[in-house]
Tab-separated table of C-alpha atoms and ligand atoms in Angstrom:
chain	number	residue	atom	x	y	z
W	1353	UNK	CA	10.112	-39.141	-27.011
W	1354	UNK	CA	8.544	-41.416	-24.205
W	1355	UNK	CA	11.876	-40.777	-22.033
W	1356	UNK	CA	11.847	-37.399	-22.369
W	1357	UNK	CA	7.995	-37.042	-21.651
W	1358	UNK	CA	8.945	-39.195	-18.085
W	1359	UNK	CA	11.710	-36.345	-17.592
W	1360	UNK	CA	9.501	-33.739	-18.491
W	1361	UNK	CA	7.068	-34.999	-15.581
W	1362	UNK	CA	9.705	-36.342	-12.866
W	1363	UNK	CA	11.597	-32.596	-13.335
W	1364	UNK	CA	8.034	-31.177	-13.081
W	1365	UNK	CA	7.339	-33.006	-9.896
W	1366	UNK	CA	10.410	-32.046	-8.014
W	1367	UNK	CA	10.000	-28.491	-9.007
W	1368	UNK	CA	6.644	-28.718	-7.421
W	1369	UNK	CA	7.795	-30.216	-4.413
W	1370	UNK	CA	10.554	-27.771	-4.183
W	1371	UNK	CA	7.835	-24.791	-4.496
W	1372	UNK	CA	5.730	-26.795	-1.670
W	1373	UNK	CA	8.147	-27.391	0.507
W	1374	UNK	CA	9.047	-23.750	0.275
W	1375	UNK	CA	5.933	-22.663	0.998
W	1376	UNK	CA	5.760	-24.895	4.162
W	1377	UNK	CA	8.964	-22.965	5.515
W	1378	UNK	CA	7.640	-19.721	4.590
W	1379	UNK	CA	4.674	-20.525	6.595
W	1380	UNK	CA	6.080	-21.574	9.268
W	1381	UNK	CA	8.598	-18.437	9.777
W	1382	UNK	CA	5.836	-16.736	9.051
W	1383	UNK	CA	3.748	-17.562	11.860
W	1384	UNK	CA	6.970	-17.061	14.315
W	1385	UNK	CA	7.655	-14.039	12.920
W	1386	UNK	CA	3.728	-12.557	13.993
W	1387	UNK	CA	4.732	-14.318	17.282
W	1388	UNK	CA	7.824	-12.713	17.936
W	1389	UNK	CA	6.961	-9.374	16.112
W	1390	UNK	CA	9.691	-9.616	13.426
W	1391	UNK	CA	7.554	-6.850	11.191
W	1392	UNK	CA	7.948	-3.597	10.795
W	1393	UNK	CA	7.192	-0.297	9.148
W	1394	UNK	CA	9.057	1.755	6.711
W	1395	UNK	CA	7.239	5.198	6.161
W	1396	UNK	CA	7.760	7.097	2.685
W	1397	UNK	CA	6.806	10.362	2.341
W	1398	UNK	CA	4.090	11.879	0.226
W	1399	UNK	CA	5.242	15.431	-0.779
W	1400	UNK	CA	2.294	17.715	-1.601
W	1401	UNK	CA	3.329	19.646	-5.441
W	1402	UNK	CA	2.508	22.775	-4.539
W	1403	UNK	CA	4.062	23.652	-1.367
W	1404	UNK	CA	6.804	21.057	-1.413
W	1405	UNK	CA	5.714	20.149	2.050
W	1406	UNK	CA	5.391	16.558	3.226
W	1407	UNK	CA	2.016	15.703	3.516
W	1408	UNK	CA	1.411	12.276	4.219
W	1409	UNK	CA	3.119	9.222	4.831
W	1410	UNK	CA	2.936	5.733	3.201
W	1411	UNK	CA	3.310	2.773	5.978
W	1412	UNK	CA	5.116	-0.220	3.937
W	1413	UNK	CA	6.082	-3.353	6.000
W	1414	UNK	CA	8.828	-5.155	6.633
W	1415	UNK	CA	10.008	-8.440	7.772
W	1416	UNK	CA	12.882	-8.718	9.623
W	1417	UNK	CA	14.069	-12.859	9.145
W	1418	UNK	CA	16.946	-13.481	11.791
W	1419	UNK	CA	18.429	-15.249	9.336
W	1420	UNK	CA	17.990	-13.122	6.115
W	1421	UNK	CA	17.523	-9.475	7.555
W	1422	UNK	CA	15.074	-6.929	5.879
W	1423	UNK	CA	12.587	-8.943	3.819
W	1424	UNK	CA	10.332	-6.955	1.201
W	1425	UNK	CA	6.368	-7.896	0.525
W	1426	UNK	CA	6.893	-9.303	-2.630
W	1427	UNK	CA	8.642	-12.287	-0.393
W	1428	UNK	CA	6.052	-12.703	1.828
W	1429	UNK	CA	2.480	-10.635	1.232
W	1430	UNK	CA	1.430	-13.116	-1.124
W	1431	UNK	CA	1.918	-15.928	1.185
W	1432	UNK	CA	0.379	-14.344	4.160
W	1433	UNK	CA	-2.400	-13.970	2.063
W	1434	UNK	CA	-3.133	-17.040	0.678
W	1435	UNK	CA	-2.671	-19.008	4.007
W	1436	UNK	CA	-5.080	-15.901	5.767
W	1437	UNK	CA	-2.490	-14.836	7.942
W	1438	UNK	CA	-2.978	-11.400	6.309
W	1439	UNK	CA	-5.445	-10.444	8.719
W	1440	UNK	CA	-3.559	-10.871	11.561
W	1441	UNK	CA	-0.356	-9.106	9.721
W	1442	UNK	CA	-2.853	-6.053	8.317
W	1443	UNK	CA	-4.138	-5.428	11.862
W	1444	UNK	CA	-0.898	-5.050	13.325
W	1445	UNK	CA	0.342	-2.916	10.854
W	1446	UNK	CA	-2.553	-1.121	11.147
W	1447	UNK	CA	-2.455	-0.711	15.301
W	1448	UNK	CA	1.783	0.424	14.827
W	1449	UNK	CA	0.353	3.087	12.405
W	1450	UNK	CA	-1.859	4.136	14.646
W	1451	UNK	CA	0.322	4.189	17.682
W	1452	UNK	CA	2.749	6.392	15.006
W	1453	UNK	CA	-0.147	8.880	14.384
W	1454	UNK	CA	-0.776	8.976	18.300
W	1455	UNK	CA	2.894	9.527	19.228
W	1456	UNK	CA	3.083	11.960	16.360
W	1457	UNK	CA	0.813	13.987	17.608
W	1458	UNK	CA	1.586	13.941	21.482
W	1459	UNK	CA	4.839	14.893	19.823
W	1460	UNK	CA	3.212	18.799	18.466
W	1461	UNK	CA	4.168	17.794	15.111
W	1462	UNK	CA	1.758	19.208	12.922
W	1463	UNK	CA	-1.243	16.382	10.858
W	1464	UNK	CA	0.174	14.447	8.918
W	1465	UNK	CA	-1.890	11.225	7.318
W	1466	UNK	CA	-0.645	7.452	7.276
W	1467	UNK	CA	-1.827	5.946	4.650
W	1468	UNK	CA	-2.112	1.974	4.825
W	1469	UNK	CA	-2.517	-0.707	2.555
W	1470	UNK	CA	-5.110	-3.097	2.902
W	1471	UNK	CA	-4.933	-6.430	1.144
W	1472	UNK	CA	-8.066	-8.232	-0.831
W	1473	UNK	CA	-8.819	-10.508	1.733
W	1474	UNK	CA	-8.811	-7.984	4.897
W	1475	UNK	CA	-11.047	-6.004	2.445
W	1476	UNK	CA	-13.324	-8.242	1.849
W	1477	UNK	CA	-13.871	-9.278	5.971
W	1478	UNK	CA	-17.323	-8.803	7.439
W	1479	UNK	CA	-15.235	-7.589	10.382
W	1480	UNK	CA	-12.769	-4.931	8.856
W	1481	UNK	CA	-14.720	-1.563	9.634
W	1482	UNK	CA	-15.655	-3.054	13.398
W	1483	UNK	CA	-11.792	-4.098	13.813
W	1484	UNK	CA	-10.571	-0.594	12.065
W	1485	UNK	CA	-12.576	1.295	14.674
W	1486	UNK	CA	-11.607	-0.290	17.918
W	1487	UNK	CA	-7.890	0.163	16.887
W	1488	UNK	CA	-8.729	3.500	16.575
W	1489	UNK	CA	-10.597	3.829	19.235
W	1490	UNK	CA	-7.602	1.984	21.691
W	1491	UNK	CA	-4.665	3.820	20.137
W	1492	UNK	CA	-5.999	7.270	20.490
W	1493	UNK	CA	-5.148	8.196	16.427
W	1494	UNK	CA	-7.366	10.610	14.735
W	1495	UNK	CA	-9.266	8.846	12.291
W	1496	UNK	CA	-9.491	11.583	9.881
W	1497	UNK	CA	-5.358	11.501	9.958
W	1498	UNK	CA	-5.868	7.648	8.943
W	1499	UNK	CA	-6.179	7.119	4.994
W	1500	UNK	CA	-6.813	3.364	4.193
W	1501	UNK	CA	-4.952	2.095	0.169
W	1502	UNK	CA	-7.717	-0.027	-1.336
W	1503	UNK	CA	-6.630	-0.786	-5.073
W	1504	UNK	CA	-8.780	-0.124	-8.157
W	1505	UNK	CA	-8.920	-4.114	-8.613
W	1506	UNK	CA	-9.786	-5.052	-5.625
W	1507	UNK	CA	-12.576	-2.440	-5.411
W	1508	UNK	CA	-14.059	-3.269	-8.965
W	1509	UNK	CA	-13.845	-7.208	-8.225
W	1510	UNK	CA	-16.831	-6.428	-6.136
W	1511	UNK	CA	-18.846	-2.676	-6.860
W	1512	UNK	CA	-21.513	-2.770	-4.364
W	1513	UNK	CA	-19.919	-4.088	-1.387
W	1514	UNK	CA	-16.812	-2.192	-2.262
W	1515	UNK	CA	-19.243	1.216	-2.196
W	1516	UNK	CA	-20.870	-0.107	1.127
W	1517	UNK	CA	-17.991	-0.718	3.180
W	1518	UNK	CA	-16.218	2.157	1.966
W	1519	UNK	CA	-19.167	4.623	2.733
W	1520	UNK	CA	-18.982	2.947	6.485
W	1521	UNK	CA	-15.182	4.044	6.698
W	1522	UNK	CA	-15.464	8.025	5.626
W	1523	UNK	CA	-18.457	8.215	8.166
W	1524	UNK	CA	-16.661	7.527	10.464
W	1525	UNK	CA	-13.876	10.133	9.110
W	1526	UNK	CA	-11.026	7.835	7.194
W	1527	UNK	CA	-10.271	9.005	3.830
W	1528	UNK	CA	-10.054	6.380	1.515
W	1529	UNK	CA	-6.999	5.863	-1.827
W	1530	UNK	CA	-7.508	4.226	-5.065
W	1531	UNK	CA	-4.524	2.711	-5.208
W	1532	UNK	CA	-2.669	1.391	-8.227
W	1533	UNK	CA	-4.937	3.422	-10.204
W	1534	UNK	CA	-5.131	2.561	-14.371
W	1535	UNK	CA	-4.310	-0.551	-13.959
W	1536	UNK	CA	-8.105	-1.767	-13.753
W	1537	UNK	CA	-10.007	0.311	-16.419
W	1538	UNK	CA	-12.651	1.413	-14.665
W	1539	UNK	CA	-15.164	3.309	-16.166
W	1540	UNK	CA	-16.241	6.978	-15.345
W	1541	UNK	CA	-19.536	5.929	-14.165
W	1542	UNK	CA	-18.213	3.189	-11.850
W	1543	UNK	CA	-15.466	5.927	-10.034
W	1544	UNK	CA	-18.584	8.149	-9.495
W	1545	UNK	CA	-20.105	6.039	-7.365
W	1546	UNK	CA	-16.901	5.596	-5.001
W	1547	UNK	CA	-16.430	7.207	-1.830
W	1548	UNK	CA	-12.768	7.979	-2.051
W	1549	UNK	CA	-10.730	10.719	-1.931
W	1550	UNK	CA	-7.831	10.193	-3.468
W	1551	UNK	CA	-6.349	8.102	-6.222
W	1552	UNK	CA	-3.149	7.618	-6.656
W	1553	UNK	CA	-1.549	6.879	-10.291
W	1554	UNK	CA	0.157	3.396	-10.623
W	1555	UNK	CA	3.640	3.358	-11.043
W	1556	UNK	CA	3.806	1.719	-14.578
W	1557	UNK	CA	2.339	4.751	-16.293
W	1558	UNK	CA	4.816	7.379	-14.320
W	1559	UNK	CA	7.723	5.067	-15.248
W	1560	UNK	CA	7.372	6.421	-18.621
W	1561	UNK	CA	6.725	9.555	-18.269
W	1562	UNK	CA	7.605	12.625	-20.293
W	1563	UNK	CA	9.218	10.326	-23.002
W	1564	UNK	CA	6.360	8.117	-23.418
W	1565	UNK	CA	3.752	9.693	-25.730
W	1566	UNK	CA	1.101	7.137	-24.086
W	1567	UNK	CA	1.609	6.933	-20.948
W	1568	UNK	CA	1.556	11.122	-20.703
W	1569	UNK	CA	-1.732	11.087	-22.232
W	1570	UNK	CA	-2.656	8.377	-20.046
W	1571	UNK	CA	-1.460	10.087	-16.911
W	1572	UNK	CA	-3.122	13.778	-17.989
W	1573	UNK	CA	-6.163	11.927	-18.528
W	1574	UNK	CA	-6.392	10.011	-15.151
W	1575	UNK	CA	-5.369	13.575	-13.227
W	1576	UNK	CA	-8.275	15.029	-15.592
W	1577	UNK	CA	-10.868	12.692	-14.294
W	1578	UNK	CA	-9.767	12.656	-10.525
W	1579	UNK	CA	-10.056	16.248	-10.837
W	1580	UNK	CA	-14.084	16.172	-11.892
W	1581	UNK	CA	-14.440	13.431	-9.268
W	1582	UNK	CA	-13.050	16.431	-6.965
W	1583	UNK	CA	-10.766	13.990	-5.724
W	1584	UNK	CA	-6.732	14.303	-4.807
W	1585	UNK	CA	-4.463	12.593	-6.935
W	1586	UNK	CA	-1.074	11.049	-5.816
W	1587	UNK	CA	1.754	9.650	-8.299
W	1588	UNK	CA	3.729	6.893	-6.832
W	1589	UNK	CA	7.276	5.821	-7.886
W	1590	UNK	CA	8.743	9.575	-8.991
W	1591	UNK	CA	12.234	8.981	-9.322
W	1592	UNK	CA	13.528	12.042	-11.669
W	1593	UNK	CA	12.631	15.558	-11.932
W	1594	UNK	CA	11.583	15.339	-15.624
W	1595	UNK	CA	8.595	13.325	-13.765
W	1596	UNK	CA	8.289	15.796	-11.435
W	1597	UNK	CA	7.993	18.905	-13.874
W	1598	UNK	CA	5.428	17.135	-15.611
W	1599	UNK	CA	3.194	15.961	-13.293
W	1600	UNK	CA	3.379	20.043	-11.538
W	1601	UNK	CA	2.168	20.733	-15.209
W	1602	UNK	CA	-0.264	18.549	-15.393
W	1603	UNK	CA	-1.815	19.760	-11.846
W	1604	UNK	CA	-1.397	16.421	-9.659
W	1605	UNK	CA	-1.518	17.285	-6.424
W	1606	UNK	CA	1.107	15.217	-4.534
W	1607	UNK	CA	3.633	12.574	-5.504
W	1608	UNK	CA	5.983	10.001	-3.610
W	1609	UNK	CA	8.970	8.217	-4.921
W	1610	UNK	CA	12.719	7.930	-4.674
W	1611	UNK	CA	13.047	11.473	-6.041
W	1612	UNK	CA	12.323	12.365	-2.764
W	1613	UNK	CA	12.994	9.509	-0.318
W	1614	UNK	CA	12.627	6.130	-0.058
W	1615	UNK	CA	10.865	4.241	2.716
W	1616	UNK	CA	12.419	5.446	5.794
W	1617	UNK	CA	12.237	4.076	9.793
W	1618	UNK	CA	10.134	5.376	11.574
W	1619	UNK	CA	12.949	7.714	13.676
W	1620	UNK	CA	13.990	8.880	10.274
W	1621	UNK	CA	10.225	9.955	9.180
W	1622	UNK	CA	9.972	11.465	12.609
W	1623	UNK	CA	13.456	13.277	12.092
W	1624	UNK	CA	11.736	14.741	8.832
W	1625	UNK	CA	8.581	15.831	10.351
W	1626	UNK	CA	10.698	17.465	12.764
W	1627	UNK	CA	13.126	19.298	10.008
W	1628	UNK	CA	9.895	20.700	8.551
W	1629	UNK	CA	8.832	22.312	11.385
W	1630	UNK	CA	12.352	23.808	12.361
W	1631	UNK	CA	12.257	24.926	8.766
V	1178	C2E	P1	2.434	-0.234	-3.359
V	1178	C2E	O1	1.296	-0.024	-2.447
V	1178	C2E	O2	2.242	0.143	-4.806
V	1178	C2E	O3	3.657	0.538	-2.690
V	1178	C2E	C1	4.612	1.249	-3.397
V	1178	C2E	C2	5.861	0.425	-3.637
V	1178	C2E	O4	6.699	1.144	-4.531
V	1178	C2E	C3	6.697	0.209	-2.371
V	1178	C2E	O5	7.332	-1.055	-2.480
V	1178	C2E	C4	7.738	1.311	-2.480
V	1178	C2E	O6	8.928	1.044	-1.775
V	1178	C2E	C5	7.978	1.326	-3.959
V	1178	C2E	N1	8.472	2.619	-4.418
V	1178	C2E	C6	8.216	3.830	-3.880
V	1178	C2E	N2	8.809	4.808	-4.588
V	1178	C2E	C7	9.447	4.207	-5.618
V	1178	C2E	C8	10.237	4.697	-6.718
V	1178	C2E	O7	10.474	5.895	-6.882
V	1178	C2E	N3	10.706	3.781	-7.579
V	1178	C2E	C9	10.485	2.452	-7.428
V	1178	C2E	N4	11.009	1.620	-8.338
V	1178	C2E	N5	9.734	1.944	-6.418
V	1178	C2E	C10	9.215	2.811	-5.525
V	1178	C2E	P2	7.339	-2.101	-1.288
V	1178	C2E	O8	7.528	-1.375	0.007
V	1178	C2E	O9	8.299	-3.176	-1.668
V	1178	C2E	O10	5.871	-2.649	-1.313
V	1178	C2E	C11	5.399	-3.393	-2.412
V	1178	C2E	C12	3.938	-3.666	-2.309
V	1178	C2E	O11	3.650	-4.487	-1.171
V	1178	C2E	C13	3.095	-2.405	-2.092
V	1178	C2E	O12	2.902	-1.786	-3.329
V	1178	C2E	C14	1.842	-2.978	-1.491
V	1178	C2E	O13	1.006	-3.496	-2.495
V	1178	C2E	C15	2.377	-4.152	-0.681
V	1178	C2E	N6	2.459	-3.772	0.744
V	1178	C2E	C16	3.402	-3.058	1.404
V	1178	C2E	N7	3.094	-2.920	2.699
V	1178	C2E	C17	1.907	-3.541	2.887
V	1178	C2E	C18	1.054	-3.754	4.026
V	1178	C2E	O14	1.294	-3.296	5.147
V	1178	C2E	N8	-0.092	-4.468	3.802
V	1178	C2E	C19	-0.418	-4.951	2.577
V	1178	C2E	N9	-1.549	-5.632	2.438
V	1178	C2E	N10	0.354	-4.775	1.500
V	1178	C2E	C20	1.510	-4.084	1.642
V	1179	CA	CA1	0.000	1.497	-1.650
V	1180	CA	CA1	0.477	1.762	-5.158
V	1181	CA	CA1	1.910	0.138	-7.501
């Protein structure tokens, strides 16, 4: 028992290592790759119900490793954010979405929003809504064309501030997503108080929709509530059109999900934009 309690701990310790000294090498690539601007964005589309029209546009990033090729967040968000290099990631994915809304529009295409995720700890900066606005400001987007991802989590974690910085960014015209919404059980009376104006419905609930007797009720009941909150709901991850038809059914405004596209480049989104003008 005492030799196997000595393996126990000697296998535990190299798997820790191991982990470290993976972390170390993450880091460091990391910090190369926001040197040598490895990153970049993948747009998928946001296809309002109703008209069928696109009518938004998620920004997801990418790493590019020179040794591994297209890397997804789950690889590397978590990192970034633990060792703070976040910020410096989130503001240059938010300045390239800007620049995309910019070149968009010099383009004649007609508004279309970006929305863009922002992580807990570039939420939670003194300096976000200062460093949101001079991006703005340099790139020439139109703020109210900019629609910032905050999840329900991250917004509960912290009510009040959540409330305050969020009022700063709609002055100033952004429109603001729930994201991930139903994951956090928030109450009625704490949504109320949010400035959003959209939520969009997590991807674990849509998953199992129609067959799922739960997670339909669920779902009706979240597009319910963001309806009295007057707000615009989104479904992410739609993937067949038994989704589809019930979500139109259920009155959700928009959805996004592999039904449509996945994440594209962003000459494909542009190609896109284009095709719905032409048709
Ligand atoms: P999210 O915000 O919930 O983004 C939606 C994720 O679902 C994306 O994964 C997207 O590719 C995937 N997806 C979209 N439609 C479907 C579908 O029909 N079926 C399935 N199975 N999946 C679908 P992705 O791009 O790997 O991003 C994962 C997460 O990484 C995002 O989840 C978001 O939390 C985070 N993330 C992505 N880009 C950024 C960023 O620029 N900044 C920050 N802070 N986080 C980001
Ligand atoms: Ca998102
Ligand atoms: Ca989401
Ligand atoms: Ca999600």
């Amino acid at each position: 028992a005492k030799d196997a309690g000595r393996n126990t701990i000697r296998f535990f310790t190299g798997d820790l290592n191991f982990l470290l000294s993976k972390r170390l090498e993450i880091e460091g690539k990391l910090r190369r790759a926001l040197e040598n601007e490895e990153f970049f964005l993948r747009y998928q589309p946001q296809v309002d119900i109703a008209t069928g029209e696109i009518s938004g546009m998620e920004a997801l990033v990418r790493w590019n490793d020179p040794q591994k090729g297209e890397v997804y967040p789950k690889d590397f968000i978590f990192v970034a954010e633990e060792l703070g290099l976040i910020v410096q990631l989130g503001e240059w994915v938010f300045r390239t979405a800007c620049r995309q809304l910019k070149a968009w529009a010099d383009d004649g295409l007609p508004p279309v929003a970006i929305s863009i995720n922002i992580s807990p700890r570039q939420f939670m900066s003194r300096r976000l809504v200062s460093t949101l606005l001079t991006i703005v400001r340099e790139t020439g987007a139109n703020p109210k064309l900019v629609e910032l991802e905050i999840t329900e989590t991250m917004i509960m974690r912290n009510l009040e501030q959540s409330v305050e910085t969020l009022t700063q960014l709609r002055s100033v015209g952004m429109r603001v997503a729930v994201d991930d919404f139903g994951v956090g059980y928030s109450s009625l009376g704490q949504l109320k108080r949010l400035p959003a104006t959209s939520m969009k419905i997590d991807r674990s609930f849509i998953a199992n929709v129609p067959d799922d007797a739960s997670s339909g009720s669920i779902t009706e009941a979240i597009i319910a509530m963001a309806k009295r909150l007057k707000l615009r709901v989104i479904a992410e991850g739609v993937e067949t059109r038994a989704q589809l038809e019930f979500l139109r059914a259920n009155h959700c405004d928009a959805f996004q999900g592999f039904l449509f596209s996945k994440p594209v480049t962003s000459l494909e989104a542009t190609a896109m934009l284009k095709a719905q003008v032409a048709a």
